[in-house]
Amino acid sequence: MPISPTGPLSYGMQLPIQSQSTIYAEGWEAAAGPADLAEIARTADRTGFAYLASCDHVAIPRRLAGVMGTVWYDPVATLAHLAGITERVLLMSHVAVVGLRHPLVTAKQYATLDHLSGGRLILGVGAGHVAEEFEALGADFDGRGGVLDETIDALKAALGPQEYPEFAGERFSFGGLGQLPRPAQERVPVWVGGSSPAAVRRAAVRGDGWLPQGDPREKLPAQIARLKELREAAGVEEPIVIGAITEPLYVGEPDWSVGRRTLTGKPEALAESLRAYGPMGVHQIQVRFRSRSRSELTDQMAAFAAEVAPHLDR
């Protein structure tokens, strides 16, 4: 089901295993594989999660490998695989660093994914931050903000209904080139990731959704107000889906150390805390659960869906 700015507060999650930065990966993920990823996806699909998300990095330089790791699954391959074993959950790139590739290449990949999944794609995009990655691929790192702006415009054309899309910009230009299959959706939603002033402006002017990156709760209202102000000033009338990444969660009282920032406790208490996002203007929350195994994670997901989610809109 599409995520709507006028609907109830939705919830989705970034997939584990497919990206293993030391900042957030759990210990058990290092030995996990496709079967674990599949079971997590099926659990999300079965229990009512709105979306599953996959990250995008082509290669990690040695200087960053200690923090970021080098485990980064390709998002198109990952989401296409999961599309074949799920039925309703939406599939999101969070985020695709689209400036690394020509827009027609990105459009071909994600149009095919949307076609194969029956219209379940959310294309989350971001500027990227790893200079060596851009340099290795011959992409413009220093100018990546401008490249991303134009790429979003080009992708909106290339992912539209036309078999022969047309676009003319400063960096990219195409026309008279057919691409089938077309996306199953008439319009693929493009959500912009990032919390810098440039990212907020980009989301306001060009995005169908905004994916803030690491904003604590207390900073979100000001960011959302700024986004709305910029969107109105740009004359964009279409509503925008505003997201938030919550604190780590654990449903119940853990008997192990889950970290001081983790929200724990009874389902009603967790729901009460998470409901605070709605009045801020948030439409969807991205949740993450602390866990020591795949089974503990899927148990947490199921408990959240059954016991916490029904109380999010009270």
Short mmCIF file of C-alpha atoms in Angstrom, two decimals:
data_model
loop_
_atom_site.label_atom_id
_atom_site.label_comp_id
_atom_site.label_asym_id
_atom_site.label_seq_id
_atom_site.Cartn_x
_atom_site.Cartn_y
_atom_site.Cartn_z
CA MET A 1 0.00 0.00 0.00
CA PRO A 2 1.43 3.44 -0.90
CA ILE A 3 2.64 5.61 1.97
CA SER A 4 0.53 8.75 2.07
CA PRO A 5 0.99 12.16 3.74
CA THR A 6 -2.68 11.98 4.68
CA GLY A 7 -2.76 8.39 5.93
CA PRO A 8 -1.88 6.80 9.26
CA LEU A 9 1.69 6.79 10.56
CA SER A 10 3.51 4.08 8.59
CA TYR A 11 6.57 2.12 9.64
CA GLY A 12 9.33 0.45 7.68
CA MET A 13 12.89 -0.69 8.23
CA GLN A 14 16.36 -0.74 6.78
CA LEU A 15 17.34 -4.34 6.12
CA PRO A 16 20.13 -5.82 8.23
CA ILE A 17 22.89 -7.95 6.67
CA GLN A 18 22.94 -6.03 3.37
CA SER A 19 24.98 -3.22 4.94
CA GLN A 20 27.23 -3.81 7.90
CA SER A 21 28.69 -0.56 9.17
CA THR A 22 30.10 -0.95 12.67
CA ILE A 23 27.91 1.99 13.69
CA TYR A 24 24.74 -0.10 13.61
CA ALA A 25 25.32 -3.73 12.53
CA GLU A 26 24.65 -6.42 15.13
CA GLY A 27 27.27 -9.09 15.77
CA TRP A 28 25.23 -11.95 14.32
CA GLU A 29 24.96 -10.29 10.91
CA ALA A 30 28.57 -11.08 9.97
CA ALA A 31 27.77 -14.77 9.59
CA ALA A 32 24.29 -14.27 8.11
CA GLY A 33 23.39 -14.77 4.47
CA PRO A 34 20.63 -14.92 1.87
CA ALA A 35 18.39 -17.29 3.83
CA ASP A 36 18.40 -14.94 6.83
CA LEU A 37 17.69 -11.93 4.66
CA ALA A 38 14.82 -13.77 3.01
CA GLU A 39 13.23 -14.75 6.32
CA ILE A 40 13.43 -11.16 7.58
CA ALA A 41 11.81 -9.90 4.38
CA ARG A 42 9.03 -12.47 4.60
CA THR A 43 8.41 -11.47 8.22
CA ALA A 44 8.12 -7.81 7.24
CA ASP A 45 5.78 -8.71 4.38
CA ARG A 46 3.60 -10.90 6.57
CA THR A 47 3.36 -8.59 9.58
CA GLY A 48 2.52 -5.31 7.86
CA PHE A 49 5.74 -3.32 7.51
CA ALA A 50 5.28 -0.64 4.86
CA TYR A 51 8.72 -1.00 3.28
CA LEU A 52 12.13 -2.62 3.36
CA ALA A 53 15.18 -0.55 2.44
CA SER A 54 18.62 -1.33 1.04
CA CYS A 55 21.72 0.91 0.92
CA ASP A 56 24.08 1.70 -1.97
CA HIS A 57 27.87 1.70 -2.04
CA VAL A 58 29.98 0.32 -4.88
CA ALA A 59 33.32 0.09 -3.07
CA ILE A 60 34.72 1.25 0.28
CA PRO A 61 38.27 2.63 0.56
CA ARG A 62 40.60 1.20 3.16
CA ARG A 63 40.58 4.44 5.17
CA LEU A 64 36.85 4.00 5.87
CA ALA A 65 36.61 0.22 6.02
CA GLY A 66 37.18 0.11 9.78
CA VAL A 67 33.97 2.02 10.39
CA MET A 68 31.87 1.33 7.31
CA GLY A 69 32.97 -2.23 6.62
CA THR A 70 32.99 -3.54 3.08
CA VAL A 71 29.70 -5.49 3.17
CA TRP A 72 27.30 -3.49 1.03
CA TYR A 73 24.91 -5.53 -1.11
CA ASP A 74 23.83 -4.03 -4.42
CA PRO A 75 20.37 -2.52 -3.79
CA VAL A 76 18.83 -3.39 -7.16
CA ALA A 77 19.92 -7.03 -6.99
CA THR A 78 18.90 -7.28 -3.33
CA LEU A 79 15.47 -5.69 -3.73
CA ALA A 80 14.76 -7.64 -6.93
CA HIS A 81 15.55 -10.89 -5.12
CA LEU A 82 13.26 -9.96 -2.25
CA ALA A 83 10.53 -8.85 -4.65
CA GLY A 84 10.28 -12.43 -5.83
CA ILE A 85 9.65 -13.84 -2.37
CA THR A 86 7.32 -11.13 -1.00
CA GLU A 87 3.91 -9.90 -2.08
CA ARG A 88 2.99 -6.51 -0.63
CA VAL A 89 5.88 -4.81 1.20
CA LEU A 90 7.33 -1.80 -0.65
CA LEU A 91 10.97 -1.88 -1.74
CA MET A 92 13.11 1.21 -1.20
CA SER A 93 16.65 2.26 -1.99
CA HIS A 94 17.82 4.16 1.08
CA VAL A 95 19.62 5.66 -0.56
CA ALA A 96 20.81 5.12 -4.12
CA VAL A 97 23.85 7.27 -4.88
CA VAL A 98 22.52 8.03 -8.34
CA GLY A 99 25.33 10.45 -9.20
CA LEU A 100 27.63 7.44 -9.64
CA ARG A 101 25.74 6.33 -12.77
CA HIS A 102 24.19 7.81 -15.89
CA PRO A 103 20.45 8.42 -15.35
CA LEU A 104 19.51 6.06 -18.19
CA VAL A 105 21.42 3.24 -16.49
CA THR A 106 19.70 3.95 -13.18
CA ALA A 107 16.34 4.22 -14.92
CA LYS A 108 16.79 0.89 -16.68
CA GLN A 109 17.64 -0.87 -13.40
CA TYR A 110 14.89 0.60 -11.27
CA ALA A 111 12.20 0.56 -13.97
CA THR A 112 12.83 -3.16 -14.34
CA LEU A 113 12.67 -3.61 -10.56
CA ASP A 114 9.36 -1.75 -10.38
CA HIS A 115 8.00 -3.76 -13.31
CA LEU A 116 9.02 -7.09 -11.78
CA SER A 117 7.71 -6.21 -8.33
CA GLY A 118 4.32 -5.04 -9.55
CA GLY A 119 4.89 -1.37 -8.71
CA ARG A 120 6.44 -1.60 -5.27
CA LEU A 121 9.48 0.65 -5.73
CA ILE A 122 10.33 3.78 -3.76
CA LEU A 123 13.45 5.34 -5.24
CA GLY A 124 15.37 6.96 -2.41
CA VAL A 125 18.31 9.04 -3.65
CA GLY A 126 21.23 10.82 -2.04
CA ALA A 127 24.42 12.69 -2.86
CA GLY A 128 26.96 10.23 -1.46
CA HIS A 129 30.00 11.00 0.66
CA VAL A 130 32.88 8.69 -0.33
CA ALA A 131 35.28 10.58 -2.60
CA GLU A 132 37.28 7.54 -3.70
CA GLU A 133 34.11 5.82 -4.88
CA PHE A 134 33.32 8.70 -7.21
CA GLU A 135 36.91 8.95 -8.42
CA ALA A 136 37.13 5.24 -9.25
CA LEU A 137 33.95 5.44 -11.33
CA GLY A 138 34.85 8.70 -13.06
CA ALA A 139 32.02 10.58 -11.34
CA ASP A 140 32.09 14.20 -10.15
CA PHE A 141 32.50 14.24 -6.37
CA ASP A 142 32.97 17.95 -5.81
CA GLY A 143 29.97 18.80 -7.97
CA ARG A 144 27.81 15.94 -6.74
CA GLY A 145 25.06 18.22 -5.41
CA GLY A 146 24.40 19.76 -8.81
CA VAL A 147 24.74 16.37 -10.45
CA LEU A 148 22.13 14.94 -8.09
CA ASP A 149 19.70 17.78 -8.76
CA GLU A 150 19.89 17.23 -12.50
CA THR A 151 19.86 13.46 -12.14
CA ILE A 152 16.59 13.61 -10.19
CA ASP A 153 15.05 15.67 -12.98
CA ALA A 154 16.39 13.27 -15.60
CA LEU A 155 15.12 10.24 -13.67
CA LYS A 156 11.63 11.66 -13.40
CA ALA A 157 11.58 11.81 -17.18
CA ALA A 158 13.26 8.44 -17.70
CA LEU A 159 10.97 6.67 -15.20
CA GLY A 160 7.79 8.15 -16.62
CA PRO A 161 5.29 6.36 -18.86
CA GLN A 162 6.98 7.20 -22.18
CA GLU A 163 8.81 4.44 -24.04
CA TYR A 164 11.09 7.10 -25.55
CA PRO A 165 11.74 9.55 -22.70
CA GLU A 166 13.30 12.92 -23.42
CA PHE A 167 15.48 15.15 -21.28
CA ALA A 168 17.89 18.01 -21.94
CA GLY A 169 20.08 19.37 -19.15
CA GLU A 170 23.55 20.76 -18.61
CA ARG A 171 25.14 17.35 -17.99
CA PHE A 172 22.71 14.83 -19.42
CA SER A 173 20.65 14.78 -22.58
CA PHE A 174 18.72 11.97 -24.18
CA GLY A 175 15.89 11.43 -26.63
CA GLY A 176 14.86 8.93 -29.28
CA LEU A 177 16.09 6.04 -27.11
CA GLY A 178 13.46 3.49 -26.12
CA GLN A 179 13.44 1.71 -22.80
CA LEU A 180 11.08 -1.14 -22.05
CA PRO A 181 9.76 -2.42 -19.74
CA ARG A 182 8.28 0.70 -18.22
CA PRO A 183 7.69 0.90 -14.47
CA ALA A 184 4.43 -0.61 -13.29
CA GLN A 185 3.67 2.62 -11.44
CA GLU A 186 2.53 5.61 -13.45
CA ARG A 187 4.89 7.68 -11.34
CA VAL A 188 7.73 6.19 -9.29
CA PRO A 189 8.03 8.15 -6.02
CA VAL A 190 11.44 9.76 -5.54
CA TRP A 191 12.41 10.38 -1.92
CA VAL A 192 15.45 12.53 -1.16
CA GLY A 193 17.79 11.54 1.66
CA GLY A 194 19.95 13.76 3.84
CA SER A 195 19.69 16.43 6.51
CA SER A 196 22.12 19.10 5.32
CA PRO A 197 20.64 22.45 4.21
CA ALA A 198 21.24 21.44 0.59
CA ALA A 199 19.51 18.08 1.08
CA VAL A 200 16.49 19.67 2.77
CA ARG A 201 16.20 22.18 -0.08
CA ARG A 202 16.53 19.39 -2.65
CA ALA A 203 13.79 17.38 -0.96
CA ALA A 204 11.55 20.42 -0.73
CA VAL A 205 11.91 21.38 -4.37
CA ARG A 206 12.30 18.00 -6.10
CA GLY A 207 11.21 15.23 -3.75
CA ASP A 208 8.05 13.22 -3.30
CA GLY A 209 9.42 12.30 0.11
CA TRP A 210 12.16 13.30 2.55
CA LEU A 211 14.42 10.83 4.35
CA PRO A 212 16.27 12.69 7.12
CA GLN A 213 19.56 11.16 8.12
CA GLY A 214 20.28 11.06 11.83
CA ASP A 215 18.24 14.06 12.98
CA PRO A 216 17.43 13.70 16.68
CA ARG A 217 13.80 14.26 17.63
CA GLU A 218 14.34 17.73 19.00
CA LYS A 219 15.73 18.98 15.67
CA LEU A 220 13.03 17.54 13.44
CA PRO A 221 10.30 20.18 13.92
CA ALA A 222 12.60 22.99 12.77
CA GLN A 223 13.82 20.93 9.82
CA ILE A 224 10.28 20.07 8.78
CA ALA A 225 9.19 23.70 9.08
CA ARG A 226 12.11 24.75 6.88
CA LEU A 227 11.28 22.06 4.30
CA LYS A 228 7.66 23.20 4.11
CA GLU A 229 8.72 26.83 3.81
CA LEU A 230 11.07 26.03 0.92
CA ARG A 231 8.48 23.88 -0.81
CA GLU A 232 5.87 26.61 -0.63
CA ALA A 233 8.35 29.21 -1.87
CA ALA A 234 9.17 26.97 -4.84
CA GLY A 235 5.47 26.71 -5.70
CA VAL A 236 5.35 22.93 -5.29
CA GLU A 237 1.77 22.04 -4.36
CA GLU A 238 1.99 18.25 -4.23
CA PRO A 239 2.17 16.84 -0.68
CA ILE A 240 5.46 15.35 0.45
CA VAL A 241 5.96 12.25 2.62
CA ILE A 242 8.14 13.15 5.60
CA GLY A 243 10.08 10.44 7.38
CA ALA A 244 12.11 9.97 10.54
CA ILE A 245 14.57 7.39 11.79
CA THR A 246 13.63 6.42 15.32
CA GLU A 247 15.86 5.51 18.20
CA PRO A 248 16.78 1.80 18.38
CA LEU A 249 13.91 -0.25 19.80
CA TYR A 250 13.40 -3.34 21.91
CA VAL A 251 9.86 -4.51 22.62
CA GLY A 252 9.75 -5.69 26.24
CA GLU A 253 12.38 -5.65 28.95
CA PRO A 254 15.73 -6.99 27.64
CA ASP A 255 17.98 -9.11 29.85
CA TRP A 256 21.06 -7.84 28.05
CA SER A 257 22.62 -4.44 27.40
CA VAL A 258 20.87 -2.79 24.46
CA GLY A 259 22.46 0.64 24.86
CA ARG A 260 21.25 3.74 26.66
CA ARG A 261 19.60 5.30 23.59
CA THR A 262 17.41 2.27 22.93
CA LEU A 263 13.71 2.63 23.69
CA THR A 264 12.53 -0.40 25.67
CA GLY A 265 9.48 -1.43 27.63
CA LYS A 266 5.88 -2.42 27.27
CA PRO A 267 4.22 -1.99 23.86
CA GLU A 268 1.93 0.77 25.10
CA ALA A 269 4.90 2.80 26.37
CA LEU A 270 6.79 2.39 23.11
CA ALA A 271 3.73 3.41 21.11
CA GLU A 272 3.23 6.47 23.27
CA SER A 273 6.81 7.54 22.64
CA LEU A 274 6.62 6.95 18.89
CA ARG A 275 3.28 8.72 18.55
CA ALA A 276 5.15 11.97 19.23
CA TYR A 277 6.44 11.87 15.66
CA GLY A 278 2.98 12.41 14.19
CA PRO A 279 2.37 15.91 15.60
CA MET A 280 5.80 16.94 14.30
CA GLY A 281 4.53 16.33 10.77
CA VAL A 282 6.13 12.92 10.25
CA HIS A 283 4.25 10.42 8.06
CA GLN A 284 6.51 7.37 8.23
CA ILE A 285 9.05 6.14 10.75
CA GLN A 286 11.99 3.87 10.04
CA VAL A 287 12.50 1.51 12.96
CA ARG A 288 15.49 -0.59 13.97
CA PHE A 289 15.51 -3.34 16.59
CA ARG A 290 18.37 -4.46 18.78
CA SER A 291 18.91 -8.21 18.44
CA ARG A 292 21.41 -11.03 19.03
CA SER A 293 20.17 -13.37 16.31
CA ARG A 294 17.91 -13.53 13.30
CA SER A 295 15.19 -15.19 15.34
CA GLU A 296 15.32 -12.49 17.99
CA LEU A 297 15.03 -9.86 15.28
CA THR A 298 12.04 -11.48 13.60
CA ASP A 299 10.42 -11.98 17.01
CA GLN A 300 10.92 -8.27 17.70
CA MET A 301 9.46 -7.34 14.31
CA ALA A 302 6.40 -9.49 14.90
CA ALA A 303 5.91 -8.14 18.42
CA PHE A 304 6.16 -4.57 17.18
CA ALA A 305 3.66 -5.16 14.38
CA ALA A 306 1.16 -6.94 16.62
CA GLU A 307 1.50 -5.02 19.87
CA VAL A 308 2.94 -1.56 19.16
CA ALA A 309 1.85 -0.58 15.64
CA PRO A 310 -1.91 -0.75 16.33
CA HIS A 311 -1.46 2.03 18.92
CA LEU A 312 0.59 4.43 16.81
CA ASP A 313 -2.34 6.58 15.72
CA ARG A 314 -4.34 6.88 18.91
#
